[in-house]
Structure formats: C-alpha cells, structure tokens
CSV table of C-alpha atoms in Angstrom, one decimal:
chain,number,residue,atom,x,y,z
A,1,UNK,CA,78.9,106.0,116.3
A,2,UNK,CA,82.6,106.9,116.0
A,3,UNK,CA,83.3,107.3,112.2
A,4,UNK,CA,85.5,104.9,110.8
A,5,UNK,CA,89.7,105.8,111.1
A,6,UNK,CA,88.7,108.8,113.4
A,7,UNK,CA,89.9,109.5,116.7
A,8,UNK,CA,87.9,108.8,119.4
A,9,UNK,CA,86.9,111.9,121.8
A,10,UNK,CA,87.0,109.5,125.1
A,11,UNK,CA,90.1,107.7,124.1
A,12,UNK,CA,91.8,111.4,123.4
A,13,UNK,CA,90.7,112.5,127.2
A,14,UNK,CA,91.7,109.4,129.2
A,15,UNK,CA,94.8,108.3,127.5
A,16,UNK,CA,96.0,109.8,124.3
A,17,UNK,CA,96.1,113.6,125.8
A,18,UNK,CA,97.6,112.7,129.1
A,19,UNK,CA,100.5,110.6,127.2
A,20,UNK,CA,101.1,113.8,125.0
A,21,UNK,CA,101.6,116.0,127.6
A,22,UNK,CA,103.6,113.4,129.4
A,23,UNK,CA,106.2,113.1,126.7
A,24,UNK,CA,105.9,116.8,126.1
A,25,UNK,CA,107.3,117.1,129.4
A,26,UNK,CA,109.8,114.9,129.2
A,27,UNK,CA,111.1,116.6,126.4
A,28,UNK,CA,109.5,115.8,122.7
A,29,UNK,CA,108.8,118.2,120.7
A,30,UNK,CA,104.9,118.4,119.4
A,31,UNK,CA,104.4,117.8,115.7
A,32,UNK,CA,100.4,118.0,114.5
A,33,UNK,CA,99.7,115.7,112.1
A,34,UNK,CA,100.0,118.0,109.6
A,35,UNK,CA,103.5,119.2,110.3
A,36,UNK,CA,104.4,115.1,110.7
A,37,UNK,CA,103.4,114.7,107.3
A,38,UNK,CA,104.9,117.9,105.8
A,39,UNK,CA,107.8,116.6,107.3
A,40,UNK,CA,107.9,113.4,104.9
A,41,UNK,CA,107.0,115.0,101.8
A,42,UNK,CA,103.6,114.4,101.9
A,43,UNK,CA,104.4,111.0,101.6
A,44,UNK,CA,101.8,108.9,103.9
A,45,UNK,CA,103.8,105.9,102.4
A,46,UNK,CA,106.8,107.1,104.2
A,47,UNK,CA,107.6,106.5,107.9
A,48,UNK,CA,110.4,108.5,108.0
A,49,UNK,CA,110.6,112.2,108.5
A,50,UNK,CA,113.1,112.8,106.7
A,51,UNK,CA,112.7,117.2,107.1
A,52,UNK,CA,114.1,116.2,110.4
A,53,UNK,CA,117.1,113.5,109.3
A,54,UNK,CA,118.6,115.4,106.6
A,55,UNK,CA,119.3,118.4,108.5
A,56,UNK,CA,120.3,116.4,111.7
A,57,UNK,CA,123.1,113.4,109.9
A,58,UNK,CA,124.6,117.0,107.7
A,59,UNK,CA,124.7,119.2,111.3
A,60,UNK,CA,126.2,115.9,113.7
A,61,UNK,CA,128.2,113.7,111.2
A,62,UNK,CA,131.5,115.1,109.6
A,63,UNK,CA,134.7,113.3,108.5
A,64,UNK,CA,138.1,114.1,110.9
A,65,UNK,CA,140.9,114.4,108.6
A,66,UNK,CA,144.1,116.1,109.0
A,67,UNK,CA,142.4,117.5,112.5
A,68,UNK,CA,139.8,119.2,109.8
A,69,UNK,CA,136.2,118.6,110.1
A,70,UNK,CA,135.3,117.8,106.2
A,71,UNK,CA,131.4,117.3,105.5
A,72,UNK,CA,129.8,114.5,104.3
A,73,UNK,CA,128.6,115.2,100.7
A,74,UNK,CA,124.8,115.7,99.7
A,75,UNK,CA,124.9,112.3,97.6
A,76,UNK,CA,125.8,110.6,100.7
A,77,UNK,CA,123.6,112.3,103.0
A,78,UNK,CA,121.4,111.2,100.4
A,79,UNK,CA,122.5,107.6,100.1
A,80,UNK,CA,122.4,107.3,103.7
A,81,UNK,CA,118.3,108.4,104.2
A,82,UNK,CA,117.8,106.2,101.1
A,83,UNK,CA,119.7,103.2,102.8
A,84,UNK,CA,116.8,103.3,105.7
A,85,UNK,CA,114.2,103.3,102.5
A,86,UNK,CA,115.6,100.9,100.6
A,87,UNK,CA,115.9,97.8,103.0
A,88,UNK,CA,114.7,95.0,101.7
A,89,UNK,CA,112.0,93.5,103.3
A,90,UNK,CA,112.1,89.7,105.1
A,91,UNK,CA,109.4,89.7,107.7
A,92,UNK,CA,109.7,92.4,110.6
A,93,UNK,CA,112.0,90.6,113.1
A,94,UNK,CA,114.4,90.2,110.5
A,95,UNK,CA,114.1,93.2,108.9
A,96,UNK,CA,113.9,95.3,112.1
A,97,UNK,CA,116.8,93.8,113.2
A,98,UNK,CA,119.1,95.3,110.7
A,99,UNK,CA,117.6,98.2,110.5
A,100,UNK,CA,118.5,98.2,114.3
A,101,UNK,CA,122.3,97.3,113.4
A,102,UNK,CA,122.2,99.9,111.2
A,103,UNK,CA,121.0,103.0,113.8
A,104,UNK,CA,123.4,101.1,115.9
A,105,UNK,CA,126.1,100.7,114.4
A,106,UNK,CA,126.1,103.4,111.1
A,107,UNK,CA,126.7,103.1,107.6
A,108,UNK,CA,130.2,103.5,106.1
A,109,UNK,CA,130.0,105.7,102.9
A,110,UNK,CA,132.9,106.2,100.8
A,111,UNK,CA,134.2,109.8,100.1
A,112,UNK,CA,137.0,111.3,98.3
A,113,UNK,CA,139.2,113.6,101.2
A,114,UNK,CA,142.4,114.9,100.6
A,115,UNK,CA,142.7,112.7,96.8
A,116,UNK,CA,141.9,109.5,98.3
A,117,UNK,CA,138.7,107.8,98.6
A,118,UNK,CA,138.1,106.1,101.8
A,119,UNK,CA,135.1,104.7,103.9
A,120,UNK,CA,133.9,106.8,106.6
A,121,UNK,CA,131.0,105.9,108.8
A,122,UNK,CA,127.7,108.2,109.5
A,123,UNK,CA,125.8,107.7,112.2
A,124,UNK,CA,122.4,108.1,112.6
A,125,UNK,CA,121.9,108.7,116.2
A,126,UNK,CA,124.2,110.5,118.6
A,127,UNK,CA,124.3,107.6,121.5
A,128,UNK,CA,127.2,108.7,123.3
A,129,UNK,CA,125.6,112.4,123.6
A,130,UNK,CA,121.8,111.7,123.7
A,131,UNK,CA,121.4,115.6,124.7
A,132,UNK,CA,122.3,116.2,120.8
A,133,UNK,CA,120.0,114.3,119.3
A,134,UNK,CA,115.9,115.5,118.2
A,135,UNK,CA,113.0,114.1,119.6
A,136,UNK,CA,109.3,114.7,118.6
A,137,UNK,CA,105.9,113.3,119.0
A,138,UNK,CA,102.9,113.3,116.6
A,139,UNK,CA,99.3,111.7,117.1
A,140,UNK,CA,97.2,110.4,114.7
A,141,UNK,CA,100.5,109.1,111.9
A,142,UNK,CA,98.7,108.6,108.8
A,143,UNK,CA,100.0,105.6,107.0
A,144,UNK,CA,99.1,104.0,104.1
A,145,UNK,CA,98.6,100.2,104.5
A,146,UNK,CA,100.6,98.4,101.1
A,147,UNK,CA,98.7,98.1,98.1
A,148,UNK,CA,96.4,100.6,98.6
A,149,UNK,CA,95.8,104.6,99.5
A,150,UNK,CA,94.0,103.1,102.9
A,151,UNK,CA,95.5,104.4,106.3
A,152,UNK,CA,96.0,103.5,109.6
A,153,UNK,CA,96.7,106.1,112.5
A,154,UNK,CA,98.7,104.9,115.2
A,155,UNK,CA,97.2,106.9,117.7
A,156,UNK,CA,101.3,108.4,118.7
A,157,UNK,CA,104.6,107.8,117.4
A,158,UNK,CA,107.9,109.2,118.9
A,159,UNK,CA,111.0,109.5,116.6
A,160,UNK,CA,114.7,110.4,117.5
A,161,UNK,CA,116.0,112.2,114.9
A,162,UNK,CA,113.1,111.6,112.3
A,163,UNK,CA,112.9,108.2,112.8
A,164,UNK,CA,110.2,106.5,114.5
A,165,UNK,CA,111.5,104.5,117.6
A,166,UNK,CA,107.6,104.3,119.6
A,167,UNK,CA,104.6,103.6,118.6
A,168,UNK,CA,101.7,103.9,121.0
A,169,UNK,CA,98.2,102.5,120.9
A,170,UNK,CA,95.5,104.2,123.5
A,171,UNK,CA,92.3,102.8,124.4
A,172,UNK,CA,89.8,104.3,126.2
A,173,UNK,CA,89.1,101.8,129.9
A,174,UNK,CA,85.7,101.2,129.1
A,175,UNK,CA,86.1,99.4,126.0
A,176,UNK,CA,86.2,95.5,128.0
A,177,UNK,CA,84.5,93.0,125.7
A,178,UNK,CA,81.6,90.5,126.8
A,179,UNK,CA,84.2,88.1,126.8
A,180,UNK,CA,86.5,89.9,129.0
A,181,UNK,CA,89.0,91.2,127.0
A,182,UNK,CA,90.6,94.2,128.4
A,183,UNK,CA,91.1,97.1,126.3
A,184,UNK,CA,94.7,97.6,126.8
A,185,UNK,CA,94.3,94.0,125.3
A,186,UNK,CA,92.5,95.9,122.0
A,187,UNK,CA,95.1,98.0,121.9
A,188,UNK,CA,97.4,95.0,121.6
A,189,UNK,CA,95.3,93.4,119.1
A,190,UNK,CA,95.8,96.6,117.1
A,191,UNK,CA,99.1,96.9,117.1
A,192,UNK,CA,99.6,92.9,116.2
A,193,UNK,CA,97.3,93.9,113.1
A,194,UNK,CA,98.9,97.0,112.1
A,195,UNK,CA,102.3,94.5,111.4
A,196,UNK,CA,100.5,92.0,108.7
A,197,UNK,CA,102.2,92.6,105.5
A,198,UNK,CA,99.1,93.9,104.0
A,199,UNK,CA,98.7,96.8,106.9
A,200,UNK,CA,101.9,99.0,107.6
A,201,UNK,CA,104.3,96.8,108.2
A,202,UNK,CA,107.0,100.2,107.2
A,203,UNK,CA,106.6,101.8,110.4
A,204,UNK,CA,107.1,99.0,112.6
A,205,UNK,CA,110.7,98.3,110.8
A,206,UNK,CA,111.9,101.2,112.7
A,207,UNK,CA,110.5,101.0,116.1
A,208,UNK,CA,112.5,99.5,118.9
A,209,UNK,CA,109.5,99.8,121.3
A,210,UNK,CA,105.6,98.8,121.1
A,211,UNK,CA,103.0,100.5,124.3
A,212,UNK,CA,99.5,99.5,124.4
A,213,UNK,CA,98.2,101.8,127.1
A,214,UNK,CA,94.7,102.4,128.5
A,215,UNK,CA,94.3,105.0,131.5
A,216,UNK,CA,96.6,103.7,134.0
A,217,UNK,CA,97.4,100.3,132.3
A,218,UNK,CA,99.9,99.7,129.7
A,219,UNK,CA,101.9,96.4,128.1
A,220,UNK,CA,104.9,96.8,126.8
A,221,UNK,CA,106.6,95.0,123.6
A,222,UNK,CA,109.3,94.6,120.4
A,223,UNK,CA,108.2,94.7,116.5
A,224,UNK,CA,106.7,90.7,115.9
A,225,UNK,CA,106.6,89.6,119.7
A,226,UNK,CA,103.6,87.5,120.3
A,227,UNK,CA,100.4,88.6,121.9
A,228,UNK,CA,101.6,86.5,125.0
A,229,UNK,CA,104.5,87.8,125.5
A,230,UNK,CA,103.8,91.1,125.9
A,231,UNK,CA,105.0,92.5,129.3
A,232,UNK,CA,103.1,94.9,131.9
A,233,UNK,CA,105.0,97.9,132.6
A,234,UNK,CA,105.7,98.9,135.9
A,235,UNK,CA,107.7,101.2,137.6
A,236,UNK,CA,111.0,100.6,139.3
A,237,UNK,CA,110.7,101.7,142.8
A,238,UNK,CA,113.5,104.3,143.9
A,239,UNK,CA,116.5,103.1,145.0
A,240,UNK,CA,117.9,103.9,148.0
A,241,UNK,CA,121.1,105.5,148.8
A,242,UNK,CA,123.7,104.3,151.2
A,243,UNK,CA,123.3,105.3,154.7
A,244,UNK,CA,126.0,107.0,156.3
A,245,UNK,CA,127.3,109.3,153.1
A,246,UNK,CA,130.7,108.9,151.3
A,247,UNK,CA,132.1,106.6,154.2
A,248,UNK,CA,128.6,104.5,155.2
A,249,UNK,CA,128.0,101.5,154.5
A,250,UNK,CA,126.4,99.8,151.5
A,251,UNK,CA,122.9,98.8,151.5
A,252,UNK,CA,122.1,95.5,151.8
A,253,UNK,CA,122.4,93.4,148.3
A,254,UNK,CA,120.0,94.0,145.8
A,255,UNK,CA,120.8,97.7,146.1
A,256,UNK,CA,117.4,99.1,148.2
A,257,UNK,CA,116.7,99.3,151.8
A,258,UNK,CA,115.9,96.2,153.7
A,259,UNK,CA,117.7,93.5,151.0
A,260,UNK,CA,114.8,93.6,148.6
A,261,UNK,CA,116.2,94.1,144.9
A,262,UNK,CA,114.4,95.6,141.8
A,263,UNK,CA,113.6,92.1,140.4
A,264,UNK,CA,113.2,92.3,136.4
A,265,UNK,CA,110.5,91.0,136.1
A,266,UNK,CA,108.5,93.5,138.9
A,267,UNK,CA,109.6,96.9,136.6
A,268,UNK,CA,109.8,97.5,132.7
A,269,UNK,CA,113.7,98.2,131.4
A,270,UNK,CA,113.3,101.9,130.2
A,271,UNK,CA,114.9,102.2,126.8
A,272,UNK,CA,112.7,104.7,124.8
C-alpha cells in the first residue's frame, strides 16, 4: 500500500518521468524538491520562488532616464515580490485574475531619479523577449494546505521566472474506478480539491494553466473552471505551406491542404 502523501512508483514511470524529461527538453530547468524549496526560503507556505524573482526583476527591469539605465531600488524590488504575496484573497477566479493583470501588465513603483519622484513600472515577465526570461520545473511542490503544517504535492509545477504558471497532476492508466471513472478524471478531481480554501488555494493564484495527464491522455484547464469544462488536449496538425514557393498560390482557406482548417475545438491553444 502506497504510503500516504508519497509518490507513487507506477505513476512516476508512466507519466510523471516522461513529462519531466519532456519539459526538460523543451527547455526548463530541473529543480529537486529540495532545491524548489531552498529556493522559497524554506517556506512550504510560499508558492513563489522568490531565489529566482529577485535576481531576475533586479537583472531585466531598470528605469530609462536621461538615456541612463538607473536601477530599481532594493525596497522596490522588495515591494514588488511582496505585492504578489500580499494580494488579498476573494475566491481564485477573482483573485487569479489580478494577479494575471498584474504579470501582465506590471506594477508602477515610485522612485526618486534625477530629484524627482516619479512612477515607473516593473515588469515581471519579459513578454516581448520570452528568450530572456527563466523557466524551471520541480516534482513533488510541497505545500502546506491553510491552517495547518499538512501538505499537498502537486506531482509538477513549472514557473517562469519563479512564479508558478503550470501545475500538473499525473496518474498512473490503471487507476479506472468500478464506476468508470478514468484516471486522468482523478487527476482532475485532485486538482478541483487542491483549490478549496482549506487545501492550497496559494498556488493556484498564480497559475494560468491546469493539466491532468495520465500516459497518453491529458485535460486541459484555468484556476476555478468546472470539472465539465475541462478540455482534452490535442495536437494541432501541421500546417501546410503554400505550394509553389514565394509566387504559388495560397492553400485553400483554413490554411492546410485540401480546405480543412485547424478547427479550435479539435487542438488545445498552446500558451504555457
């Protein structure tokens, strides 16, 4: 019997490992689980890793004045990692959706340059350049649920820059209940639990996407959508060029060969 809060061995072989070494290779960095948490300050309360933010908002956020680069001060890099802490909480739609407006969008700090004090923004991800930002994976997030020192491991989480934008669920295929419930339906069930306000609600603040995956199935979601509508994810087919080269003609409409477009609903909108 797998103890309680513990990996399990079959679930790491058929879907957990693979998906590591998939995002490896797509370019996030491995964190263990002991460097993930190192990386908060020991803080299992903590979502954030805020070893990785600090550094990055000081290195990629500077104010332009007089065609000088002057740096944000430490009280606002400060103010700014403490602004993602300190949001209050009303639900996790809401919530999530300003702490969306604010990775979005920045923060505007003021700062003193040149004897006046103006508002500048920081910005907490570099979306025109994505090539500058960080990106790094961890399994097994320890997170304590409110209250209490209790945990719940997310079996991966992927941040940008520190902050948590995935969270995946993996179950292992064989895990179909008498009553037909799949298991990448477990892992939904999971996830929908992991939200109540008495469970970890603090990650899923951050997170612009939700996976549920199990071997070669996976559903797809947003912090608070409803068990019904969560989404299978497929992938787009290829498009296909235009025949012909710089002078050919178009393809037919719908962008592929032979008329047939990429409906929406037939592939998942990659945005992680």
């Amino acid at each position: 019997m797998n103890t309680y809060n513990l990996p399990s061995w079959h679930e790491d072989l058929s879907s957990q490992i693979p998906a590591t070494r998939l995002l490896m290779a797509l370019g996030w960095h491995y964190l263990t689980p002991a460097e993930a948490l190192a990386l908060r300050e020991g803080k299992r309360g903590r979502a954030v890793l805020t070893g990785v933010l600090e550094p990055w908002l000081r290195e990629h956020n500077a104010i332009e004045f007089k065609r000088q680069r002057v740096p944000f001060s430490d009280a606002n890099i400060r103010k700014a990692v403490d602004a993602l802490f300190n949001e209050p909480y009303d639900g996790p739609i809401v919530t999530n959706q300003r702490i969306y407006e604010r990775l979005t969008l920045g923060i505007s700090l003021p700062q003193a340059v040149g004897g006046d004090t103006k508002s500048f923004t920081l910005h907490y991800v570099d979306w025109e350049h994505p090539e500058r930002n960080v990106f790094h994976v961890t399994e097994e997030f320890e997170v304590e649920r409110r209250g209490t020192h209790q945990t719940r491991r997310p079996d991966l989480v992927c941040f940008v820059n520190g902050i948590p934008f995935v969270v995946i669920e993996c179950k292992r295929p064989d895990l179909a209940t008498a009553s037909g419930e799949k298991a990448v339906d477990q892992a939904v069930s999971q996830m929908l639990r992991n939200q109540h306000l008495d469970e970890i609600p603090d990650l899923f603040i951050y997170s612009q996407l939700l996976l549920a995956i199990s071997e070669n199935a996976a559903l797809y979601a947003t912090t608070g959508t409803d068990r019904k509508f969560w989404a299978v994810w497929e992938e787009c087919p290829p498009l296909i060029p235009p025949k012909g080269g710089e002078n050919g003609a178009s393809p037919p409409s719908g962008g592929t060969e032979g008329g047939e477009a990429s409906s929406p609903r037939q592939c998942a909108d990659h945005r992680a």
